[in-house]
Coordinates of C-alpha atoms in Angstrom, one line a residue:
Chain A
X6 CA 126.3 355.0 77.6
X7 CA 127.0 355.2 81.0
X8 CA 130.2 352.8 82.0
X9 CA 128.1 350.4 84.5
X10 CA 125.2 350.0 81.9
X11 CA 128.1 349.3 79.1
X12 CA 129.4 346.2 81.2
X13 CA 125.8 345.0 82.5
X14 CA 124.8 344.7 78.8
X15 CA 128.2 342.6 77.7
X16 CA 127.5 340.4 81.0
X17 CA 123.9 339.6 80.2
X18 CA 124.8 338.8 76.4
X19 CA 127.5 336.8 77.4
X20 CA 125.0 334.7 79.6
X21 CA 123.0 334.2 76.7
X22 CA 125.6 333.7 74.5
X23 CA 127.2 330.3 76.4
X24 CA 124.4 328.3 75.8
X25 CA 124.1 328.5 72.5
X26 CA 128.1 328.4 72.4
X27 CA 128.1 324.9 73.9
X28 CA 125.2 323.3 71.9
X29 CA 127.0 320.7 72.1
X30 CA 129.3 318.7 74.7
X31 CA 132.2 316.6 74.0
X32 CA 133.9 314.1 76.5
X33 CA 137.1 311.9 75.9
X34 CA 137.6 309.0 78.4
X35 CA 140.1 306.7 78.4
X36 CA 139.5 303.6 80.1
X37 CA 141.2 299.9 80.4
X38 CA 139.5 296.9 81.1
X39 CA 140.3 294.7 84.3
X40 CA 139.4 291.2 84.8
X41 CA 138.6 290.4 88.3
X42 CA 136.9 287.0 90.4
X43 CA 134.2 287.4 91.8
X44 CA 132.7 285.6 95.0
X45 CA 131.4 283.2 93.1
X46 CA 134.7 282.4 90.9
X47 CA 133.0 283.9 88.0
X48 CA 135.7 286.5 85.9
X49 CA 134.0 289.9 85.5
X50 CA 136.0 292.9 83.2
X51 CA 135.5 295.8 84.9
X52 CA 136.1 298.9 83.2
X53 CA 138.3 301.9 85.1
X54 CA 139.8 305.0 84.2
X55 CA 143.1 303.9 81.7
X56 CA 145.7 302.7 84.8
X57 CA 148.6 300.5 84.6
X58 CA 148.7 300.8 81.2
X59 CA 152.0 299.5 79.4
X60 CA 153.5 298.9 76.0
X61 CA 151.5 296.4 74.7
X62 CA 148.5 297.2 76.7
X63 CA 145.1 297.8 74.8
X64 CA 142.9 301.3 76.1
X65 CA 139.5 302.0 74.9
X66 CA 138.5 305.3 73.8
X67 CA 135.1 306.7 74.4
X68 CA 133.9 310.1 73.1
X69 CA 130.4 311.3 74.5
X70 CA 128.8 313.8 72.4
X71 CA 125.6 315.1 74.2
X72 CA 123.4 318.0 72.6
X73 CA 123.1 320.1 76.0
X74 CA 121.0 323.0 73.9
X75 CA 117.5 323.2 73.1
X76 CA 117.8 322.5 69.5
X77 CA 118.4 319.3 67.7
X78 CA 121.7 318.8 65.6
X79 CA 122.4 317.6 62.3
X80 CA 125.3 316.2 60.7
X81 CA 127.3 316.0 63.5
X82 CA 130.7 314.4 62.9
X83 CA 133.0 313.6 65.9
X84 CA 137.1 313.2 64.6
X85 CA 139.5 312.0 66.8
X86 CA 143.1 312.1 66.0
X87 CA 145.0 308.4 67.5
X88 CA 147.0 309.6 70.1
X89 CA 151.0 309.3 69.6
X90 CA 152.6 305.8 70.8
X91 CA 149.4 304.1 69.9
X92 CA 147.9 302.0 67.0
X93 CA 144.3 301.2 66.3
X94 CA 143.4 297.8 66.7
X95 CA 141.9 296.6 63.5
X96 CA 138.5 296.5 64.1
X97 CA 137.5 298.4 67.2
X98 CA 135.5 301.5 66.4
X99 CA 132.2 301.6 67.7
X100 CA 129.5 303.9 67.8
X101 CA 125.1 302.8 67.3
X102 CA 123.7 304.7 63.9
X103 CA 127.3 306.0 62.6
X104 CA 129.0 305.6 59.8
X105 CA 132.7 304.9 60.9
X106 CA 135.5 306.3 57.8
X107 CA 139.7 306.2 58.3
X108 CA 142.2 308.1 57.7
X109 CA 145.8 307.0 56.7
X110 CA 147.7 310.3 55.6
X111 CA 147.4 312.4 59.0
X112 CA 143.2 313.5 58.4
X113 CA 143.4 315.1 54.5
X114 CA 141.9 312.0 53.1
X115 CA 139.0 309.7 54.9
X116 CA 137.5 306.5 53.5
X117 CA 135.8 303.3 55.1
X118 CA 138.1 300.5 56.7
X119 CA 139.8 298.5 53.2
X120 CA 139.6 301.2 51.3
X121 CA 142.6 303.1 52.1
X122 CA 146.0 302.5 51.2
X123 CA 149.5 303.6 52.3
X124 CA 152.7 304.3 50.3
X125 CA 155.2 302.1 50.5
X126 CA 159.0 303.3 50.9
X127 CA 159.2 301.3 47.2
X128 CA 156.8 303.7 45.9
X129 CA 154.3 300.8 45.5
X130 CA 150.9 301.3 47.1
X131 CA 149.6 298.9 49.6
X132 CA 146.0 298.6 51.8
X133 CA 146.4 300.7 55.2
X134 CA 145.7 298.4 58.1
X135 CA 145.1 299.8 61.7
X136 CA 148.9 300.7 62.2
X137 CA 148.5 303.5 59.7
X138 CA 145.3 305.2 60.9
X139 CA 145.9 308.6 62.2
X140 CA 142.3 309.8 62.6
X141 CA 139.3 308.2 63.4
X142 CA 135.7 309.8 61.9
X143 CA 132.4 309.1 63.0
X144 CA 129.4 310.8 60.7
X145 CA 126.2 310.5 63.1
X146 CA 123.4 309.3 60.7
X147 CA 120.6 310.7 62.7
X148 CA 120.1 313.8 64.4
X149 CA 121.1 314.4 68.2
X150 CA 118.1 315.6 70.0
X151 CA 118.5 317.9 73.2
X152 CA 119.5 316.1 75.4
X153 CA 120.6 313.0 73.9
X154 CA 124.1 311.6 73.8
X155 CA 125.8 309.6 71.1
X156 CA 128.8 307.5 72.4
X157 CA 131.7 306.4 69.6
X158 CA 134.8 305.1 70.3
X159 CA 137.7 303.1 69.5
X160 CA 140.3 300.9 71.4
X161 CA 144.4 301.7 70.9
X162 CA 147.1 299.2 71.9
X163 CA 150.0 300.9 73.6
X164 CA 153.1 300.7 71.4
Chain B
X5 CA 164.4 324.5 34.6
X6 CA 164.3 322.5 37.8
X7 CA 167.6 320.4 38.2
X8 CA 166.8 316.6 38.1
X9 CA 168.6 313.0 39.3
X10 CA 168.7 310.7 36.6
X11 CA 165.6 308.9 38.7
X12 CA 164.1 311.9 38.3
X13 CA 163.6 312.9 41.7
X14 CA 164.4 316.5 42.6
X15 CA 167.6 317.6 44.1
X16 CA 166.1 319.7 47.4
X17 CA 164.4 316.1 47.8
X18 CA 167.6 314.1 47.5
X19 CA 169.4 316.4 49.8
X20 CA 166.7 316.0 52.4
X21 CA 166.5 312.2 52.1
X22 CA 169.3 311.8 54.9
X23 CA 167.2 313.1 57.4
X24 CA 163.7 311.9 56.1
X25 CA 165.7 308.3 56.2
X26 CA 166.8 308.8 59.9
X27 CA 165.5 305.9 61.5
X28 CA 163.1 306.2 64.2
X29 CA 164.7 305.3 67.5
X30 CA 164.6 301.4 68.4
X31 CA 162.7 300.8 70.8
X32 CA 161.7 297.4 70.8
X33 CA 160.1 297.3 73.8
X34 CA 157.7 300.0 73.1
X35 CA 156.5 303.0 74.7
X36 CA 159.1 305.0 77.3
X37 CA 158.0 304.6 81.2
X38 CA 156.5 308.0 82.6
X39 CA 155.1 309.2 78.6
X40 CA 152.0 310.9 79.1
X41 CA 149.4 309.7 75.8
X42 CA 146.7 312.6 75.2
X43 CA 143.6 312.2 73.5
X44 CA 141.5 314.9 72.3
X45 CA 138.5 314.9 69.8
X46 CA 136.8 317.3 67.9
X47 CA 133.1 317.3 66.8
X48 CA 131.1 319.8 63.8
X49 CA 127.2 319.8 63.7
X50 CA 124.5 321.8 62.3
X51 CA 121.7 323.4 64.3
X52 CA 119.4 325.3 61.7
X53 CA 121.8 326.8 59.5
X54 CA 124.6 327.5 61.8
X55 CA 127.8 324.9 61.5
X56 CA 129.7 325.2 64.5
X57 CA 132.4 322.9 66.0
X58 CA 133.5 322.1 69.9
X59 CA 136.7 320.3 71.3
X60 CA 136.8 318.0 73.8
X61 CA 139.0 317.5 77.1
X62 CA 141.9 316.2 77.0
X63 CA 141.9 312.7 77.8
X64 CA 145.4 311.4 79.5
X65 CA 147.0 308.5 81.0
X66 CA 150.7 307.7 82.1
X67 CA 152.6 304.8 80.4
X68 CA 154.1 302.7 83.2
X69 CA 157.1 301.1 84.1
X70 CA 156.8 297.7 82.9
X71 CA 159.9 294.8 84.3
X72 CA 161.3 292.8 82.0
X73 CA 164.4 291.3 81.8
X74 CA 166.4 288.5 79.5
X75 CA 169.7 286.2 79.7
X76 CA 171.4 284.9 77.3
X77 CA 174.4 282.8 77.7
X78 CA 177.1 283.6 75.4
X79 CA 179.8 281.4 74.7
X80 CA 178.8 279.1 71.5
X81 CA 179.3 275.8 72.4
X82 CA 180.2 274.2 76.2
X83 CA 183.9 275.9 77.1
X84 CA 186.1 272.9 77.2
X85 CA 188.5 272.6 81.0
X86 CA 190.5 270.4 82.6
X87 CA 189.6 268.9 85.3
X88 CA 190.8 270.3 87.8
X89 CA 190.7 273.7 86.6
X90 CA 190.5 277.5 87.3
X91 CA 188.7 280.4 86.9
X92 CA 187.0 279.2 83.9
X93 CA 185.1 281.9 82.1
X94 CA 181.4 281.5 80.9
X95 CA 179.7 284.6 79.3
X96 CA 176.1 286.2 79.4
X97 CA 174.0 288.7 77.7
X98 CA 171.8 290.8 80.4
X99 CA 169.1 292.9 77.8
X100 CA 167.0 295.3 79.6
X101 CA 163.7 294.2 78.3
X102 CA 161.2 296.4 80.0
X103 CA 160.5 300.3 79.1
X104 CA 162.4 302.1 81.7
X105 CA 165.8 302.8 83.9
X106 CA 166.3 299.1 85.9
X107 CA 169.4 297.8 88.2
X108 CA 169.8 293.9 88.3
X109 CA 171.0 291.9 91.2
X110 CA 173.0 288.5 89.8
X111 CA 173.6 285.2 91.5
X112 CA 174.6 282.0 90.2
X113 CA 173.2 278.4 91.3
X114 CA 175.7 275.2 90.7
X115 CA 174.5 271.9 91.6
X116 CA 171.9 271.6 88.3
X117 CA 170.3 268.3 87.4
X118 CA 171.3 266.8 84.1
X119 CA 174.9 267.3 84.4
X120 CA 177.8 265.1 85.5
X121 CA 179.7 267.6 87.5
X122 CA 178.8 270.9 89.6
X123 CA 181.5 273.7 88.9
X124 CA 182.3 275.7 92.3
X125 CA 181.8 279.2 92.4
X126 CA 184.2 281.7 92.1
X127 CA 182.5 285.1 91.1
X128 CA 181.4 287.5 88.9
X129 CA 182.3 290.2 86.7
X130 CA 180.7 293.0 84.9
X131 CA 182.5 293.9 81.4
X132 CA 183.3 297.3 82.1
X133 CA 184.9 298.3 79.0
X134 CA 182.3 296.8 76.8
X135 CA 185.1 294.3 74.6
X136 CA 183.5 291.2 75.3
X137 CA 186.6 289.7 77.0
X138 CA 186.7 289.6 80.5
X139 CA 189.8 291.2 81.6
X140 CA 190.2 291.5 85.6
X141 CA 192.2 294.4 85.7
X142 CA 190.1 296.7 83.8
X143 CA 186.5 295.1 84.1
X144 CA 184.1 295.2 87.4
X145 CA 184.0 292.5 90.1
X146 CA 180.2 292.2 91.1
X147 CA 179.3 292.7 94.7
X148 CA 175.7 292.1 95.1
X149 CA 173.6 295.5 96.5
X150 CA 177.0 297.0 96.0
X151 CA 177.1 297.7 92.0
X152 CA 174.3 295.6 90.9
X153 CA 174.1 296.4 86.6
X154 CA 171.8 299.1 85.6
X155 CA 170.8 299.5 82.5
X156 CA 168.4 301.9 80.7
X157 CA 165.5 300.7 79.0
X158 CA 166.7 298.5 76.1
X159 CA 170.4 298.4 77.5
X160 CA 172.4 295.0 77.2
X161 CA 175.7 294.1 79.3
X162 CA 177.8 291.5 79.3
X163 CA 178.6 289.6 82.7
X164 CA 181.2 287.5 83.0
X165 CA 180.8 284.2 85.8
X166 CA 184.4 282.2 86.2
X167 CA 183.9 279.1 88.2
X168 CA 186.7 276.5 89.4
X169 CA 186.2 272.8 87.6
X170 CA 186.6 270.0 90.3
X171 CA 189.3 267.5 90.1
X172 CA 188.9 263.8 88.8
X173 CA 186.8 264.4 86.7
X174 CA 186.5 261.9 83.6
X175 CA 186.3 263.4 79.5
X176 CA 183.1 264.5 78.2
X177 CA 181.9 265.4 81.1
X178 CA 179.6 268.4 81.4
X179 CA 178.7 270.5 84.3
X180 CA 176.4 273.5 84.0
X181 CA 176.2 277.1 85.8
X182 CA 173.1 279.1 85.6
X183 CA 173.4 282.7 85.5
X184 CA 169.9 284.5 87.4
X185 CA 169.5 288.2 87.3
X186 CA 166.2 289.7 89.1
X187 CA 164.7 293.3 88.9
X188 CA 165.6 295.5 91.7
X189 CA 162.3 297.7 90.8
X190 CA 160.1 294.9 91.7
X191 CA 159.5 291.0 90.5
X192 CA 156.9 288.5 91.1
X193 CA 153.9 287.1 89.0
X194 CA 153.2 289.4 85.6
X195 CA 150.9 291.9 86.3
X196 CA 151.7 292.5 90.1
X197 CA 152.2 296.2 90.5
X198 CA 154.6 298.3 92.6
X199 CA 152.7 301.9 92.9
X200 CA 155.8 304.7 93.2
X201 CA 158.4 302.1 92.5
X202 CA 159.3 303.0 88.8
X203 CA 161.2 306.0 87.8
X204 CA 160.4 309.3 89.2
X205 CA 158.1 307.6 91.1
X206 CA 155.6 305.8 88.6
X207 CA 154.2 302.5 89.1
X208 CA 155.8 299.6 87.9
X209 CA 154.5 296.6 86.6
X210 CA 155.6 293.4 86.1
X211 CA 156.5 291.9 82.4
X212 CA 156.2 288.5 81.1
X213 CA 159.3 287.8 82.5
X214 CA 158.0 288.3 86.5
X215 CA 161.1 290.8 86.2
X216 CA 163.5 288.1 86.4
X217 CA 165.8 285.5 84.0
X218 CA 168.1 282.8 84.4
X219 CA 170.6 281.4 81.4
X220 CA 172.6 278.6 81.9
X221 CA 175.9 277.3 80.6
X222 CA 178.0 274.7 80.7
X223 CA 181.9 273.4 80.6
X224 CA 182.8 269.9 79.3
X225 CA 185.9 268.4 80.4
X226 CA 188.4 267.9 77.2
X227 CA 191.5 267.7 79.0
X228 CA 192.4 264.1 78.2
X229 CA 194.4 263.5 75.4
X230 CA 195.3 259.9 74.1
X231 CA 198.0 259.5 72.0
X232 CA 199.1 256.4 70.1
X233 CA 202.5 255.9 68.4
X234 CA 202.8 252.8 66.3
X235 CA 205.6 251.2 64.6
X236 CA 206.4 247.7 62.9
X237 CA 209.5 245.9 63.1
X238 CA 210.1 243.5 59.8
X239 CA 212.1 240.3 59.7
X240 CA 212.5 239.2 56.2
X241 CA 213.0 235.2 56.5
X242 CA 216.4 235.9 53.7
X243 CA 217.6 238.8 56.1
X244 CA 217.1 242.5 55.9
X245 CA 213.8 244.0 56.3
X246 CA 212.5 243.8 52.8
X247 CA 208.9 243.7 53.3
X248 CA 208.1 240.9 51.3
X249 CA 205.9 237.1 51.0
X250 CA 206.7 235.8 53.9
X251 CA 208.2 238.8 55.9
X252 CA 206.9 239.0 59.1
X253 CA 206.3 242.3 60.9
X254 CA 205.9 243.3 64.3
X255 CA 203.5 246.0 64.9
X256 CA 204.0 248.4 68.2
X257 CA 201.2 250.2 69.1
X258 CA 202.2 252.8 72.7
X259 CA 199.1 254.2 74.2
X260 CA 200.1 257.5 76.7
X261 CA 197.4 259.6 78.4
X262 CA 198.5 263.7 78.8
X263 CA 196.2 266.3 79.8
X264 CA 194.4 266.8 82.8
X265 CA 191.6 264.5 82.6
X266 CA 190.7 260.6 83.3
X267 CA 189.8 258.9 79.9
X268 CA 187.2 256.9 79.8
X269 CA 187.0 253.1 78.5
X270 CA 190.1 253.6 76.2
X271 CA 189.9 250.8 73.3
X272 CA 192.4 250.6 70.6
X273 CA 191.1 249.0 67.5
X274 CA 193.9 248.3 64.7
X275 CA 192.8 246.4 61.7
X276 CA 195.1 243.6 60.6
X277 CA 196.3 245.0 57.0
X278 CA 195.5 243.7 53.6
X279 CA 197.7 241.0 52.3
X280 CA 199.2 240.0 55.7
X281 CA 198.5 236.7 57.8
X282 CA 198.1 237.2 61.6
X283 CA 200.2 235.2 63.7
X284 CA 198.5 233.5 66.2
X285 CA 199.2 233.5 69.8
X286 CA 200.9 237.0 68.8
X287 CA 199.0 239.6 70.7
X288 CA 200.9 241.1 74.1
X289 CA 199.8 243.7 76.5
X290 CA 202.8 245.1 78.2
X291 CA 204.6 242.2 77.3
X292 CA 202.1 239.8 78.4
X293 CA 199.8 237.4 76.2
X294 CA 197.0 237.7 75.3
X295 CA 194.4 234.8 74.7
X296 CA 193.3 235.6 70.5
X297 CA 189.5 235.0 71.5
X298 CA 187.1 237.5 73.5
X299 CA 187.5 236.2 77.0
X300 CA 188.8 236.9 80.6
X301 CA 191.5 239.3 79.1
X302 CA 191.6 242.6 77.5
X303 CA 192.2 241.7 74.0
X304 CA 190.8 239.2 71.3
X305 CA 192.1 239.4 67.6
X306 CA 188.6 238.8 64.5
X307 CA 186.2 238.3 67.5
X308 CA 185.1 241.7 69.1
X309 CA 185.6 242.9 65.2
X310 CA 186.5 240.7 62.2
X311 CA 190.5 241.1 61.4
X312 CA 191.1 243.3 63.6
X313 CA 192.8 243.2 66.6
X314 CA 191.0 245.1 69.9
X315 CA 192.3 245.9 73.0
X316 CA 190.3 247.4 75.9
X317 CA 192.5 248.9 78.1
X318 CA 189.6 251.1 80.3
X319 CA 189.7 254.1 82.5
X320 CA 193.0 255.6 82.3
X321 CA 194.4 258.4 84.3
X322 CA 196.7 261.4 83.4
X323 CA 199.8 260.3 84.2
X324 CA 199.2 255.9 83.5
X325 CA 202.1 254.2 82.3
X326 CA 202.0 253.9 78.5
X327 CA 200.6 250.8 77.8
X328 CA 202.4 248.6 74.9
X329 CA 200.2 246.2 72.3
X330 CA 202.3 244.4 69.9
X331 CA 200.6 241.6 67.5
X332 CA 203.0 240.4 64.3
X333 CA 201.7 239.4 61.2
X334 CA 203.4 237.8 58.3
X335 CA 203.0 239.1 54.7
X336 CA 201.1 236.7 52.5

């Protein structure tokens, strides 16, 4: 095979390898919320992208899984590990049609909110509350039809 | 066979417990200014048979600086002075409060409400060699702008503020000093926001504090000291000074004021003692009569208190005359 041709046939299978290679599409944001007056005197919260964030502050999480292909896809499951320096607020995980499970020892063991439990220095077992998440899992319960996006997400407060 | 603790908890485990047990630094006010906080997910599906799995961006924001700041005043009860007095010592606690680098300017404000004297400046000092004590010679005199305190996130000084105590002033007294220290990085209302202002540049934001504190203390005058020396003279009707029936004594009561401070209403209270008579008419304040009823003059014997003689001898200075009561009383 001539060297030209040999390259020519990689490129064109790479070009119809990438969309089936990114059947899927996955987008973090992280956003904070801002109260502001209006004319009017009425508060709005206005979402931006995560600024002036400090200890203590709260920042939502959203994670936009959109089926770019032509195919529809099953069983997705999006995992998102809680970023360092922050704690899940108790209570915060969203996402329409999914089944939302926890993880407590660093993503080897998930189960739904009040079922996990932590070790205690003691040795005593105790139920995990949001400060000992490490991993957030959403399990989509339908399937993702081209084109369609499924949003999840979850809000942290800044430690 | 694996060597065991009597707790049954594996050697190689024991001697890695030290560092397992390393506490995880304190940082009570959270999050470090300038700490980036990545988020990334990850997402499996099925198309057909095929599992695959995709990774997201990287989702990042920047902690900021946030201002706080907190005072506490020191000492554990007012500091006791003369009146006058100098370079009277009250002590604070400045605590970096917020999550970053920060450099304080101080001032102190006299002339509080709810106080009976205002102290008068002198100045302040930074303690320099971290004892607690304020020693001029090896600790910092504060020039505002010039060596304002900085302190890393967490941090805590102590600042020394010596004021002088005015003269005149009467005991019990207080007077209080208020200690304010105000973030350099920015202050205001919580929330406002100084873009570039915080450490290497980051935006600071004001705390709960507004990025500024104020403690206040207080001195109360103690100088004064009243002392009373008393002493009884008996004349035993058969001669001597037996202390028997129908002995009469004479009791001496010398009232001095020492210290540095007025004292105020000064009344001397002495009960006339069991088994004794008081003699009527008796009763002298520096060697004059007193009237035995609560009148025009300072002393009245059973009326202001029963059996007991009271004299009211008022404001008295440092430096008054002693003042003499004398009363007798014959022994039933």
């Amino acid at each position: 095979m001539k060297p030209l041709l040999f390259f020519s046939s990689i490129l064109l299978l790479a070009l119809f390898s990438a969309p089936l290679l990114a059947e899927i599409t996955l987008t973090t944001v992280a956003e904070t919320e801002v109260t502001e007056v209006d004319a009017r005197g009425e508060e709005i919260v206005r979402r931006t992208r995560a600024n002036r964030v400090v200890p203590g502050s709260e920042v939502i999480y959203t994670i936009t899984a959109k089926n770019s292909g032509a195919e529809p896809a099953d069983n997705v499951v999006v995992t998102n590990p809680i970023p360092e320096q922050t704690v899940y607020v108790d209570g915060s995980a969203f996402g329409a049609g999914t089944e939302i499970i926890f993880s407590a020892d660093g993503g080897k063991h998930y189960d739904a909110a009040g079922q996990l439990t932590v070790k205690q220095a003691d040795g005593l077992s105790r139920a995990a509350t949001g400060e000992d998440y490490t991993h957030v899992r959403w399990h989509l319960a339908f399937s993702l039809a081209p084109g369609e996006e499924a949003p999840v997400g979850y809000v942290v407060r800044v430690k | 066979m694996m060597k065991r603790t009597l707790a049954g908890i594996p050697l190689w485990l024991l001697l890695l417990a030290p560092w397992l047990a390393l506490p995880s630094p304190a940082l009570a006010t959270g999050t470090s200014a300038g700490v980036d906080i990545r988020a990334t997910a990850t997402a499996e599906y099925s198309i057909g048979d095929s599992r695959s799995s995709v990774t997201s961006n990287t989702a990042i924001f920047r902690v900021d600086q946030i201002l706080d700041v907190t005072l506490s005043w020191q000492n554990a009860d007012h500091r006791p002075v003369g009146s006058p007095d100098s370079d009277q010592v009250l002590s604070y606690l400045l605590t970096n409060t917020g999550n970053g680098d920060d450099s304080y300017s101080l001032s102190v404000e006299n002339g509080l409400g709810g106080d009976q004297f205002a102290p008068e400046f002198v100045d302040i000092y930074l303690d320099a060699d971290g004892n607690g004590l304020l020693d001029p010679e090896f600790d910092t005199l504060y020039i505002t702008g010039r060596n304002d305190p900085q302190l890393t996130a967490d941090a805590a000084r102590v600042v020394f503020v010596r004021n002088n105590i005015p003269a005149d002033l009467h005991d019990g007294d207080l007077g209080s000093s208020q200690l304010n220290a105000t973030s350099n990085t920015g202050s205001g209302a919580p929330g406002t926001t100084f873009d570039g202002a915080g450490n290497n540049g980051i935006t600071a934001v004001v705390g709960a504090s507004g990025g500024t504190d104020g403690a206040t203390g207080s001195y109360q005058v103690s100088g004064a000291g009243v002392s009373l020396l008393k002493s009884v003279a008996i004349v035993n009707p058969l001669g001597g000074e037996q202390p028997v029936t129908g002995a009469l004594m004479t009791y001496r009561i010398e009232v001095t004021v020492s210290g540095t401070a007025r004292a105020n209403g000064v009344v001397i209270t002495d009960s006339i003692p069991a088994n004794t008579s008081y003699v009527p008419a008796s009763l002298t304040l520096n060697d004059e009569a007193l009237t035995d009823a609560a009148d025009g003059d300072a002393g009245d014997v059973g009326d202001s208190r029963a059996d007991t003689v009271t004299v009211d001898l008022g404001d008295l200075n440092p430096g008054s005359p002693t003042r003499i009561i004398t009363f007798d009383v014959l022994i039933d």
